[in-house]
Short mmCIF file of C-alpha atoms in Angstrom, two decimals:
data_model
loop_
_atom_site.label_atom_id
_atom_site.label_comp_id
_atom_site.label_asym_id
_atom_site.label_seq_id
_atom_site.Cartn_x
_atom_site.Cartn_y
_atom_site.Cartn_z
CA MET U 285 0.05 -0.05 0.01
CA PRO U 286 1.56 3.35 -0.94
CA ASP U 287 2.30 5.76 1.86
CA GLY U 288 -0.78 7.83 2.70
CA GLY U 289 -3.10 5.33 1.00
CA GLN U 290 -3.22 7.26 -2.27
CA PRO U 291 -3.34 5.38 -5.49
CA PRO U 292 0.14 4.42 -6.60
CA GLU U 293 1.63 6.61 -9.44
CA GLN U 294 2.53 4.42 -12.43
CA GLY U 295 5.66 4.93 -14.32
CA ASN U 296 5.75 7.48 -17.17
CA SER U 297 7.86 5.72 -19.41
CA THR U 298 6.35 5.05 -22.99
CA PRO U 299 7.55 1.88 -24.85
CA PRO U 300 9.33 2.63 -28.16
CA ALA U 301 7.28 1.97 -31.29
CA ASP U 302 9.38 -1.27 -31.93
CA SER U 303 8.98 -2.59 -28.25
CA PRO U 304 6.12 -4.66 -27.26
CA ALA U 305 3.77 -3.39 -24.61
CA PRO U 306 4.53 -5.02 -21.10
CA ASP U 307 1.31 -6.80 -21.24
CA ALA U 308 2.19 -8.45 -24.70
CA GLN U 309 5.30 -10.00 -23.17
CA PRO U 310 5.20 -13.20 -21.27
CA LEU U 311 5.83 -12.75 -17.45
CA ARG U 312 6.81 -14.96 -14.72
CA THR U 313 7.60 -13.89 -11.12
CA ILE U 314 9.94 -15.58 -8.63
CA VAL U 315 10.02 -14.94 -4.91
CA LEU U 316 13.06 -16.10 -3.00
CA ALA U 317 12.35 -17.46 0.43
CA ALA U 318 14.63 -20.32 1.30
CA GLY U 319 16.90 -18.84 3.81
CA GLU U 320 16.99 -19.71 7.39
CA GLY U 321 17.15 -16.15 8.92
CA LYS U 322 19.59 -16.95 11.66
CA ARG U 323 19.62 -13.63 13.05
CA MET U 324 16.04 -14.02 13.85
CA ARG U 325 17.02 -16.54 16.54
CA SER U 326 13.68 -18.40 16.03
CA ALA U 327 12.43 -21.81 15.37
CA VAL U 328 9.93 -20.24 13.09
CA PRO U 329 11.26 -19.74 9.62
CA LYS U 330 11.96 -15.97 8.99
CA VAL U 331 9.65 -15.71 6.29
CA LEU U 332 6.59 -16.94 8.46
CA HIS U 333 7.05 -14.29 11.03
CA PRO U 334 3.94 -11.97 11.02
CA LEU U 335 3.75 -8.54 10.17
CA ALA U 336 0.10 -6.58 10.08
CA GLY U 337 -1.50 -10.08 10.58
CA ARG U 338 0.24 -11.62 7.61
CA PRO U 339 3.57 -13.78 7.60
CA LEU U 340 6.37 -11.83 5.76
CA LEU U 341 6.17 -14.05 2.90
CA GLU U 342 2.47 -13.51 2.12
CA HIS U 343 3.20 -9.91 1.73
CA ALA U 344 5.68 -10.65 -0.87
CA VAL U 345 3.53 -13.18 -2.65
CA ARG U 346 0.65 -10.78 -2.87
CA ALA U 347 2.71 -8.09 -4.46
CA ALA U 348 4.22 -10.49 -6.93
CA ALA U 349 0.55 -11.84 -7.73
CA GLY U 350 -0.43 -8.35 -8.22
CA LEU U 351 1.42 -8.50 -11.59
CA ASP U 352 -0.95 -11.47 -12.84
CA PRO U 353 2.03 -13.56 -14.03
CA ALA U 354 1.63 -16.70 -15.98
CA ASP U 355 3.76 -18.43 -13.41
CA LEU U 356 4.59 -17.55 -9.80
CA VAL U 357 7.34 -19.63 -8.20
CA VAL U 358 8.42 -19.41 -4.78
CA VAL U 359 11.62 -20.92 -3.86
CA ILE U 360 11.58 -22.41 -0.40
CA GLY U 361 14.19 -24.28 1.69
CA HIS U 362 14.59 -23.93 5.36
CA GLY U 363 11.43 -24.99 7.16
CA ARG U 364 9.90 -25.76 3.88
CA GLU U 365 7.12 -28.18 5.36
CA ALA U 366 5.48 -25.23 7.35
CA VAL U 367 6.39 -22.69 4.50
CA GLY U 368 4.82 -24.92 1.87
CA GLU U 369 1.68 -25.43 3.91
CA HIS U 370 1.19 -21.78 4.28
CA LEU U 371 1.55 -21.39 0.48
CA ASP U 372 -1.21 -23.83 -0.15
CA GLY U 373 -3.63 -21.85 1.93
CA LEU U 374 -2.42 -18.76 0.40
CA ALA U 375 -3.00 -20.04 -3.14
CA LYS U 376 -6.67 -20.88 -2.34
CA ARG U 377 -7.13 -17.49 -0.97
CA LEU U 378 -5.57 -15.78 -4.00
CA GLY U 379 -7.53 -17.98 -6.27
CA ARG U 380 -4.32 -18.85 -8.45
CA PRO U 381 -1.64 -21.54 -8.47
CA LEU U 382 1.68 -20.95 -6.79
CA THR U 383 4.61 -23.24 -7.87
CA THR U 384 7.13 -24.03 -5.16
CA ALA U 385 10.87 -24.92 -6.02
CA VAL U 386 13.07 -26.51 -3.34
CA GLN U 387 16.60 -25.15 -2.65
CA THR U 388 17.85 -28.02 -0.64
CA GLU U 389 21.15 -26.30 0.02
CA GLN U 390 21.48 -22.55 0.38
CA LEU U 391 24.03 -21.68 -2.34
CA GLY U 392 23.41 -18.08 -3.10
CA THR U 393 20.67 -16.07 -4.73
CA GLY U 394 21.85 -17.20 -8.10
CA HIS U 395 21.41 -20.77 -7.31
CA ALA U 396 17.91 -20.02 -5.86
CA VAL U 397 16.92 -18.42 -9.15
CA GLY U 398 18.20 -21.44 -10.97
CA CYS U 399 16.04 -23.68 -8.96
CA ALA U 400 12.91 -21.63 -9.84
CA LEU U 401 13.96 -21.83 -13.50
CA ALA U 402 13.88 -25.65 -13.31
CA GLU U 403 10.09 -25.41 -12.61
CA LEU U 404 9.52 -23.25 -15.48
CA PRO U 405 9.16 -24.08 -19.29
CA SER U 406 12.59 -24.73 -21.08
CA ASP U 407 11.63 -22.39 -23.88
CA LEU U 408 11.10 -19.56 -21.35
CA SER U 409 10.83 -16.12 -23.11
CA GLY U 410 9.79 -12.59 -21.89
CA THR U 411 10.33 -11.20 -18.61
CA VAL U 412 11.27 -12.56 -15.27
CA VAL U 413 10.75 -10.37 -12.23
CA VAL U 414 12.54 -11.57 -9.03
CA SER U 415 11.86 -10.55 -5.55
CA TYR U 416 12.38 -11.68 -1.99
CA GLY U 417 10.12 -13.02 0.79
CA ASP U 418 11.46 -11.01 3.48
CA VAL U 419 10.70 -7.42 1.82
CA PRO U 420 6.97 -6.93 3.10
CA LEU U 421 6.32 -3.35 2.09
CA LEU U 422 7.29 -3.86 -1.56
CA ASP U 423 3.90 -3.45 -3.46
CA ALA U 424 2.52 -4.49 -6.68
CA ALA U 425 2.49 -0.87 -8.00
CA THR U 426 6.27 -0.75 -7.76
CA LEU U 427 6.77 -4.10 -9.33
CA THR U 428 4.63 -3.03 -12.19
CA GLU U 429 6.77 0.22 -12.76
CA LEU U 430 9.81 -1.88 -12.79
CA ARG U 431 8.50 -4.24 -15.35
CA ALA U 432 7.22 -1.18 -17.46
CA ALA U 433 10.59 0.35 -17.42
CA HIS U 434 12.44 -2.73 -18.15
CA VAL U 435 10.47 -3.30 -21.47
CA ALA U 436 10.22 0.20 -22.36
CA GLU U 437 13.99 0.71 -22.21
CA GLY U 438 14.76 -2.72 -23.82
CA ASN U 439 17.03 -3.69 -21.05
CA ALA U 440 18.49 -7.04 -20.63
CA VAL U 441 18.33 -6.57 -16.81
CA THR U 442 16.78 -3.91 -14.77
CA VAL U 443 17.47 -3.51 -10.97
CA LEU U 444 15.35 -1.62 -8.35
CA THR U 445 17.72 0.62 -6.43
CA ALA U 446 17.25 3.02 -3.58
CA GLU U 447 19.17 5.74 -1.86
CA VAL U 448 19.54 5.09 1.84
CA ALA U 449 21.11 7.11 4.83
CA ASP U 450 22.93 3.85 6.00
CA PRO U 451 23.71 1.35 3.35
CA THR U 452 25.52 -1.23 5.66
CA GLY U 453 25.01 -4.72 4.63
CA TYR U 454 23.48 -3.89 1.09
CA GLY U 455 25.09 -4.40 -2.23
CA ARG U 456 26.27 -1.19 -3.71
CA VAL U 457 25.17 -0.10 -7.21
CA LEU U 458 28.36 0.85 -9.33
CA ARG U 459 27.78 3.18 -12.20
CA ASP U 460 30.17 4.10 -14.99
CA ALA U 461 31.10 7.70 -15.85
CA ASP U 462 28.02 8.00 -18.01
CA GLY U 463 25.84 7.09 -15.12
CA ALA U 464 24.80 3.65 -16.54
CA VAL U 465 24.67 0.70 -14.06
CA ALA U 466 28.16 -1.06 -14.53
CA GLY U 467 27.48 -3.69 -11.79
CA ILE U 468 26.81 -4.38 -8.24
CA VAL U 469 29.21 -5.31 -5.42
CA GLU U 470 28.14 -7.04 -2.21
CA HIS U 471 28.94 -5.31 1.02
CA LYS U 472 31.31 -7.89 2.05
CA ASP U 473 33.35 -7.86 -1.17
CA ALA U 474 33.16 -4.05 -1.22
CA ASP U 475 36.27 -1.71 -0.91
CA GLU U 476 36.04 1.43 1.32
CA ARG U 477 35.32 3.68 -1.79
CA GLN U 478 32.61 1.30 -2.80
CA ARG U 479 31.08 1.10 0.64
CA ALA U 480 30.69 4.79 0.79
CA ILE U 481 28.11 4.60 -2.02
CA THR U 482 24.69 5.10 -0.62
CA GLU U 483 22.82 3.78 -3.90
CA VAL U 484 21.84 0.26 -2.95
CA ASN U 485 20.61 -2.88 -4.63
CA SER U 486 17.11 -3.93 -3.38
CA GLY U 487 17.65 -7.52 -4.70
CA VAL U 488 14.58 -6.91 -6.84
CA TYR U 489 15.06 -7.36 -10.60
CA ALA U 490 13.50 -7.65 -14.01
CA PHE U 491 15.42 -9.81 -16.24
CA ASP U 492 15.17 -10.75 -19.97
CA ALA U 493 14.24 -14.54 -19.63
CA GLN U 494 17.01 -15.69 -22.08
CA THR U 495 19.57 -13.48 -20.87
CA LEU U 496 19.10 -14.80 -17.23
CA LYS U 497 19.20 -18.53 -18.06
CA ALA U 498 22.43 -17.97 -20.12
CA ALA U 499 24.03 -15.88 -17.62
CA LEU U 500 23.36 -18.01 -14.61
CA SER U 501 25.29 -20.80 -16.27
CA ARG U 502 28.37 -18.50 -16.06
CA VAL U 503 28.12 -17.22 -12.58
CA SER U 504 31.06 -18.40 -10.47
CA THR U 505 31.40 -18.75 -6.65
CA ALA U 506 34.63 -16.88 -6.50
CA ASN U 507 33.50 -14.44 -3.71
CA ALA U 508 33.82 -13.98 0.09
CA GLN U 509 30.98 -16.26 0.70
CA GLY U 510 31.52 -18.92 -1.91
CA GLU U 511 28.13 -18.59 -3.29
CA GLN U 512 26.53 -17.85 -6.52
CA TYR U 513 25.39 -14.29 -6.54
CA LEU U 514 22.35 -13.12 -8.81
CA THR U 515 24.01 -9.79 -8.86
CA ASP U 516 26.90 -11.23 -11.21
CA VAL U 517 24.25 -11.49 -13.90
CA LEU U 518 24.32 -7.84 -14.38
CA GLY U 519 28.11 -7.69 -15.05
CA ILE U 520 27.77 -10.72 -17.38
CA ALA U 521 24.99 -9.06 -19.44
CA ARG U 522 26.97 -5.84 -19.40
CA ALA U 523 30.11 -7.55 -20.68
CA ASP U 524 28.10 -9.15 -23.42
CA GLY U 525 27.11 -5.81 -24.57
CA GLN U 526 23.68 -5.94 -23.36
CA ARG U 527 21.69 -3.00 -21.72
CA VAL U 528 21.50 -2.97 -18.01
CA GLY U 529 19.11 -0.45 -16.26
CA ALA U 530 17.87 0.62 -13.01
CA LEU U 531 14.79 2.19 -11.46
CA THR U 532 15.06 4.13 -8.34
CA CYS U 533 12.52 3.56 -5.85
CA THR U 534 11.64 6.85 -4.14
CA ASP U 535 10.25 5.09 -1.26
CA PRO U 536 13.36 3.29 0.68
CA TRP U 537 10.81 1.42 2.90
CA GLN U 538 9.73 -0.83 0.04
CA VAL U 539 13.17 -2.29 -0.30
CA GLU U 540 13.84 -2.67 3.35
CA GLY U 541 14.29 -6.22 4.21
CA VAL U 542 13.94 -8.12 7.62
CA ASN U 543 16.93 -9.75 8.98
CA ASP U 544 16.21 -9.55 12.72
CA ARG U 545 13.55 -8.74 15.28
CA ALA U 546 14.56 -5.12 15.51
CA GLN U 547 14.00 -4.68 11.56
CA LEU U 548 10.68 -6.60 12.08
CA ALA U 549 9.49 -4.24 14.45
CA ALA U 550 10.70 -1.10 12.54
CA LEU U 551 9.00 -2.41 9.35
CA GLY U 552 5.86 -3.15 11.40
CA ALA U 553 5.66 0.13 12.82
CA GLU U 554 5.86 1.97 9.38
CA LEU U 555 3.35 -0.53 7.70
CA ASN U 556 1.07 0.23 10.53
CA ARG U 557 1.51 4.01 10.03
CA ARG U 558 0.58 3.47 6.47
CA LEU U 559 -2.49 1.32 7.22
CA VAL U 560 -3.87 4.01 9.71
CA ARG U 561 -3.09 6.79 7.21
CA HIS U 562 -4.94 4.94 4.48
CA TRP U 563 -7.99 4.52 6.56
CA MET U 564 -7.86 8.19 7.79
CA TYR U 565 -7.98 9.17 3.95
CA ALA U 566 -10.97 6.93 3.87
CA GLY U 567 -12.97 8.73 6.34
CA VAL U 568 -12.08 6.96 9.55
CA THR U 569 -11.24 8.89 12.85
CA PHE U 570 -8.28 7.83 14.82
CA VAL U 571 -8.11 9.88 18.11
CA ASP U 572 -4.39 8.68 18.65
CA PRO U 573 -2.98 7.00 15.66
CA ALA U 574 0.28 6.06 17.46
CA SER U 575 -1.61 3.81 19.71
CA THR U 576 -3.69 2.03 17.17
CA TRP U 577 -2.66 -1.23 15.54
CA LEU U 578 -4.40 -2.60 12.27
CA ASP U 579 -3.84 -5.84 10.46
CA ALA U 580 -3.70 -5.75 6.84
CA ASP U 581 -7.11 -7.45 6.10
CA VAL U 582 -8.97 -5.23 8.55
CA ALA U 583 -11.78 -3.17 6.82
CA LEU U 584 -13.15 0.17 8.19
CA ALA U 585 -16.07 2.07 6.88
CA PRO U 586 -16.51 5.96 6.97
CA ASP U 587 -17.33 7.58 10.10
CA VAL U 588 -15.91 4.77 12.24
CA LEU U 589 -14.31 6.31 15.43
CA ILE U 590 -11.24 4.61 16.80
CA GLU U 591 -10.43 5.60 20.35
CA PRO U 592 -6.83 5.16 21.82
CA GLY U 593 -5.17 1.89 22.60
CA VAL U 594 -7.31 -0.25 19.94
CA GLN U 595 -5.78 -3.31 18.13
CA LEU U 596 -7.87 -4.66 15.23
CA ARG U 597 -6.66 -7.96 13.95
CA GLY U 598 -7.29 -10.63 11.37
CA GLY U 599 -10.39 -9.92 9.10
CA THR U 600 -12.10 -7.55 11.55
CA ALA U 601 -14.79 -5.39 9.81
CA VAL U 602 -16.20 -2.09 11.26
CA ALA U 603 -19.54 -0.63 9.69
CA GLU U 604 -20.04 3.05 9.32
CA GLY U 605 -20.56 5.18 12.54
CA ALA U 606 -19.36 2.53 14.98
CA THR U 607 -17.14 3.51 17.88
CA ILE U 608 -14.30 1.14 18.92
CA GLY U 609 -12.22 1.69 22.10
CA PRO U 610 -10.57 2.81 24.06
CA ASP U 611 -8.36 -0.04 25.04
CA THR U 612 -10.01 -2.85 22.94
CA THR U 613 -8.61 -5.74 21.02
CA LEU U 614 -10.73 -7.59 18.27
CA THR U 615 -9.68 -10.45 16.25
CA ASP U 616 -11.96 -11.59 13.17
CA VAL U 617 -14.83 -9.67 14.78
CA ARG U 618 -17.67 -7.92 12.70
CA VAL U 619 -19.14 -4.71 14.03
CA GLY U 620 -22.39 -3.35 12.96
CA ALA U 621 -23.23 0.29 12.16
CA ALA U 622 -23.32 2.74 14.96
CA ALA U 623 -22.36 0.05 17.43
CA THR U 624 -20.18 0.81 20.48
CA VAL U 625 -17.45 -1.40 21.72
CA VAL U 626 -15.48 -0.36 24.76
CA ARG U 627 -12.54 -1.90 26.64
CA THR U 628 -13.57 -5.23 25.26
CA HIS U 629 -11.37 -8.33 24.17
CA GLY U 630 -13.21 -10.30 21.33
CA SER U 631 -12.63 -12.95 18.54
CA ALA U 632 -14.53 -14.48 15.97
CA SER U 633 -17.91 -12.62 16.83
CA ASP U 634 -20.68 -10.80 15.36
CA ILE U 635 -22.06 -7.34 16.94
CA GLY U 636 -25.19 -6.08 15.55
CA ALA U 637 -26.09 -2.40 14.53
CA ARG U 638 -26.38 -0.09 17.43
CA ALA U 639 -25.46 -2.65 19.75
CA SER U 640 -23.28 -1.91 23.00
CA VAL U 641 -20.42 -4.03 24.38
CA GLY U 642 -18.39 -3.33 27.55
CA PRO U 643 -16.45 -2.09 29.09
CA PHE U 644 -14.64 -5.17 30.27
CA ALA U 645 -16.52 -7.59 28.36
CA TYR U 646 -14.93 -10.70 26.81
CA LEU U 647 -16.50 -12.12 23.64
CA ARG U 648 -15.23 -15.69 22.70
CA PRO U 649 -15.78 -17.39 19.19
CA GLY U 650 -19.31 -18.02 18.25
CA THR U 651 -20.80 -14.82 20.01
CA LYS U 652 -23.59 -13.11 18.16
CA LEU U 653 -25.23 -9.98 19.54
CA GLY U 654 -28.42 -8.69 17.78
CA GLU U 655 -29.11 -5.11 16.71
CA ARG U 656 -29.47 -2.84 19.77
CA GLY U 657 -28.40 -5.66 22.01
CA LYS U 658 -26.10 -5.11 24.92
CA ILE U 659 -23.30 -7.08 26.62
CA GLY U 660 -22.21 -5.11 29.59
CA THR U 661 -19.61 -4.75 32.22
CA PHE U 662 -17.70 -7.84 33.15
CA VAL U 663 -19.78 -10.22 30.89
CA GLU U 664 -18.32 -13.22 29.15
CA VAL U 665 -19.96 -14.68 26.29
CA LYS U 666 -19.06 -17.85 24.22
CA LYS U 667 -20.75 -19.76 21.23
CA SER U 668 -24.12 -17.60 22.18
CA ASP U 669 -26.71 -15.96 19.97
CA ILE U 670 -28.20 -12.97 21.85
CA GLY U 671 -31.25 -11.55 20.03
CA ASP U 672 -32.14 -8.14 18.88
CA GLY U 673 -32.73 -5.85 21.79
CA SER U 674 -31.74 -8.28 24.46
CA LYS U 675 -29.42 -7.33 27.40
CA VAL U 676 -26.91 -9.05 29.52
CA PRO U 677 -25.81 -5.85 31.37
CA HIS U 678 -23.19 -7.12 34.09
CA LEU U 679 -21.27 -9.79 36.00
CA SER U 680 -22.44 -12.84 34.15
CA TYR U 681 -21.17 -15.80 32.01
CA ILE U 682 -23.24 -16.77 29.03
CA GLY U 683 -22.02 -20.08 27.08
CA ASP U 684 -23.73 -22.23 24.62
CA ALA U 685 -26.95 -20.26 24.94
CA ARG U 686 -29.71 -18.88 22.39
CA ILE U 687 -31.51 -15.78 24.02
CA GLY U 688 -34.54 -14.29 22.01
CA GLU U 689 -35.47 -10.75 21.39
CA HIS U 690 -35.91 -8.04 24.04
CA SER U 691 -35.11 -10.22 27.05
CA ASN U 692 -33.10 -9.01 30.09
CA ILE U 693 -30.47 -11.20 31.82
CA GLY U 694 -30.10 -10.14 35.64
CA ALA U 695 -26.71 -9.61 37.11
CA GLY U 696 -24.61 -12.60 38.15
CA SER U 697 -26.29 -14.98 35.78
CA ILE U 698 -24.55 -18.17 34.60
CA THR U 699 -25.40 -20.63 32.00
CA ALA U 700 -24.01 -23.89 33.47
CA ASN U 701 -23.41 -25.52 30.17
CA HIS U 702 -20.96 -28.34 31.01
CA ASP U 703 -22.09 -31.37 32.81
CA GLY U 704 -18.59 -32.89 33.08
CA THR U 705 -18.77 -34.70 29.93
CA ASN U 706 -20.83 -32.63 27.24
CA LYS U 707 -21.77 -29.20 26.50
CA ASN U 708 -25.46 -28.44 26.71
CA GLN U 709 -27.54 -25.42 25.47
CA THR U 710 -29.51 -22.97 27.58
CA VAL U 711 -32.51 -21.23 25.62
CA ILE U 712 -34.08 -18.28 26.97
CA GLY U 713 -37.28 -16.89 24.90
CA SER U 714 -38.13 -13.45 23.78
CA TYR U 715 -39.40 -10.93 26.57
CA ALA U 716 -38.29 -12.77 29.29
CA ARG U 717 -36.99 -11.28 32.47
CA THR U 718 -34.53 -13.15 34.68
CA SER U 719 -33.48 -11.72 37.97
CA CYS U 720 -30.07 -11.56 39.72
CA ASP U 721 -27.92 -14.45 40.68
CA ASN U 722 -29.41 -17.10 38.60
CA THR U 723 -27.99 -20.31 37.44
CA PHE U 724 -29.33 -21.92 34.34
CA VAL U 725 -28.43 -25.82 34.46
CA ALA U 726 -28.41 -26.83 30.65
CA PRO U 727 -30.04 -28.08 28.93
CA VAL U 728 -32.98 -26.11 30.12
CA THR U 729 -35.50 -23.65 28.41
CA VAL U 730 -36.93 -20.40 29.86
CA HIS U 731 -39.86 -19.77 27.43
CA ASP U 732 -41.16 -16.64 26.21
CA GLY U 733 -42.44 -13.99 28.73
CA ALA U 734 -41.28 -16.05 31.71
CA TYR U 735 -39.63 -14.40 34.87
CA THR U 736 -37.16 -15.87 37.24
CA GLY U 737 -36.70 -14.89 40.83
CA ALA U 738 -33.57 -13.79 42.66
CA GLY U 739 -31.06 -16.41 43.50
CA THR U 740 -33.02 -19.12 41.43
CA VAL U 741 -31.16 -22.19 40.18
CA VAL U 742 -33.25 -23.23 37.00
CA ARG U 743 -33.02 -26.90 36.57
CA ARG U 744 -36.40 -27.47 34.72
CA ASP U 745 -38.10 -25.60 31.82
CA VAL U 746 -40.10 -22.58 32.67
CA PRO U 747 -43.27 -22.25 30.79
CA PRO U 748 -44.44 -19.22 28.84
CA GLY U 749 -45.43 -16.43 31.47
CA ALA U 750 -44.44 -18.31 34.52
CA LEU U 751 -42.23 -17.18 37.57
CA ALA U 752 -39.58 -19.73 38.44
CA VAL U 753 -38.27 -19.65 42.15
CA SER U 754 -36.25 -22.17 43.73
CA GLY U 755 -35.32 -20.68 47.26
CA GLY U 756 -37.26 -21.83 50.40
CA PRO U 757 -38.22 -19.50 53.22
CA GLN U 758 -35.39 -17.58 54.76
CA ARG U 759 -34.34 -18.92 58.32
CA ASN U 760 -32.07 -17.14 60.72
CA ILE U 761 -30.08 -19.07 63.35
CA ASP U 762 -29.50 -16.43 66.17
CA GLY U 763 -25.99 -16.47 67.85
CA TRP U 764 -24.45 -18.99 65.37
CA VAL U 765 -21.33 -17.01 64.85
CA VAL U 766 -20.58 -16.18 68.57
CA ARG U 767 -21.03 -19.81 69.38
CA ARG U 768 -19.38 -21.38 66.42
CA ARG U 769 -16.63 -18.94 65.61
CA PRO U 770 -15.55 -17.54 68.96
CA GLY U 771 -12.64 -15.06 68.99
CA THR U 772 -13.00 -14.23 65.48
CA PRO U 773 -13.42 -10.61 64.28
CA ALA U 774 -16.83 -11.40 63.20
CA ALA U 775 -17.73 -12.85 66.51
CA GLU U 776 -16.44 -9.78 68.23
CA ALA U 777 -18.28 -7.36 65.97
CA ALA U 778 -21.50 -9.46 66.46
CA GLU U 779 -20.96 -9.26 70.39
CA ARG U 780 -20.45 -5.44 70.22
CA ALA U 781 -23.56 -5.07 67.94
CA ILE U 782 -25.87 -7.23 70.35
CA ALA U 783 -24.63 -5.31 73.25
CA ALA U 784 -25.33 -1.95 71.71
CA SER U 785 -28.79 -3.23 70.70
CA ALA U 786 -29.49 -4.38 74.14
CA GLY U 787 -28.44 -0.93 75.56
CA GLU U 788 -30.59 0.89 73.11
CA SER U 789 -33.65 -1.32 74.34
CA GLU U 790 -33.00 -0.54 77.84
CA THR U 791 -32.79 3.03 77.19
CA SER U 792 -36.01 3.01 75.34
CA GLY U 793 -37.79 1.06 78.03
CA SER U 794 -36.76 3.58 80.75
CA GLN U 795 -38.08 6.38 78.80
CA ASP U 796 -41.50 4.70 78.34
CA ASP U 797 -41.73 4.12 82.10
CA SER U 798 -41.06 7.70 82.92
CA GLU U 799 -43.61 8.84 80.40
CA GLY U 800 -46.08 6.55 81.91
CA ARG U 801 -45.59 7.96 85.55
CA GLU U 802 -45.89 11.42 84.26
CA GLN U 803 -49.42 10.55 82.88
#
């Protein structure tokens, strides 16, 4: 997504009359994702670390898929079982095939691209775009511009470059006296003069397919790491008299890679800033953008208000006019128009239009709250359907329940849904009124219009319009605490109160006697 959420600007290069338009040339894309990522110090493959709710690799593959290539090959290696499993699911979500090529030994980027080419037709022609699985902010618009410039200029190779303040670790772009790209030198192989160069290689290229295949067969391992560098293809092409070009990316964040946790956090913060800015341009108000975190798949409608301290994750969708927060985390939750969700933790739930949730509510998967319904303070709901206009205002647990329309559930209510072996359902009808401190022992049904008394344990179905009570007459056992808990603070307090009460009775009796004598 471009900075600020504005539509990406396309390249203004116009292909020469004798050059085919980019769309007329066959296109393949390759995403390199075989590395271990040792600096992440993690059992999780680097490319599967999440950023804005998606693994790094998914961001890269979506960008490459945005070019609609004939083939999209992902080179995998370290952790390939887990990476391959994710790619299988991603292919279904994208609705297009993804080919995997396995690099069993990490022998360099040139070797990795060779593994990918082995999965493509032997008579390969047209353009091959190569990117990386750990460059999450690179978008389809920039890749499209790279491809267009490559075709328009008739290049054999076009490299995406960027000017950065600190080029440490990056390959440096070498240019000749005329400013043309002469080659790329890796940081470890660069001399002091070359290391002072601030134009860096992003590692993202557009290649003429035949040039790429021929040059890879000539790439050596005579370098500091003993690997086949993909960058050597540029020097080979230039030595053969072919044209090597460059497109400078004006947004350096797009070519920033992730090698450790610090870079992951920095890119995560930048992507989040861009997501928030995008939604602000789309009509969403953020009271404190810096304290709001959004996943890439979140959808927000105009006139949504996001208060401070909000995290919206997964496929959460918020309809127009709703207010979220402060201090709320929602994952895969759908929030209806003009609803209010305050200090709530929720997942996989549906909140109806004009409904109210929180503060301090916990919505577990399967919660459905109807229009104008209420889930109030210190209420936990799980796998339950609460109908339009119905309310669970406070201090309750509602699990495996179905509540009709316009019913009110009293404070301190519990649906006892588990009998030790099975989960059972509680059904409460429409226009029912249940009092405080009720326990509904499932399976049980409270029918439409029924009432329950305070402290009732509902074990049997309640007929329509009936009042259910389960407590017997109250019985007080005088003096029990003093006799059974002697010496405790409670017993001492009781003794003082009893003595004070007896003194008040004596004083009252004396006054009555004097009044009688006067009469």
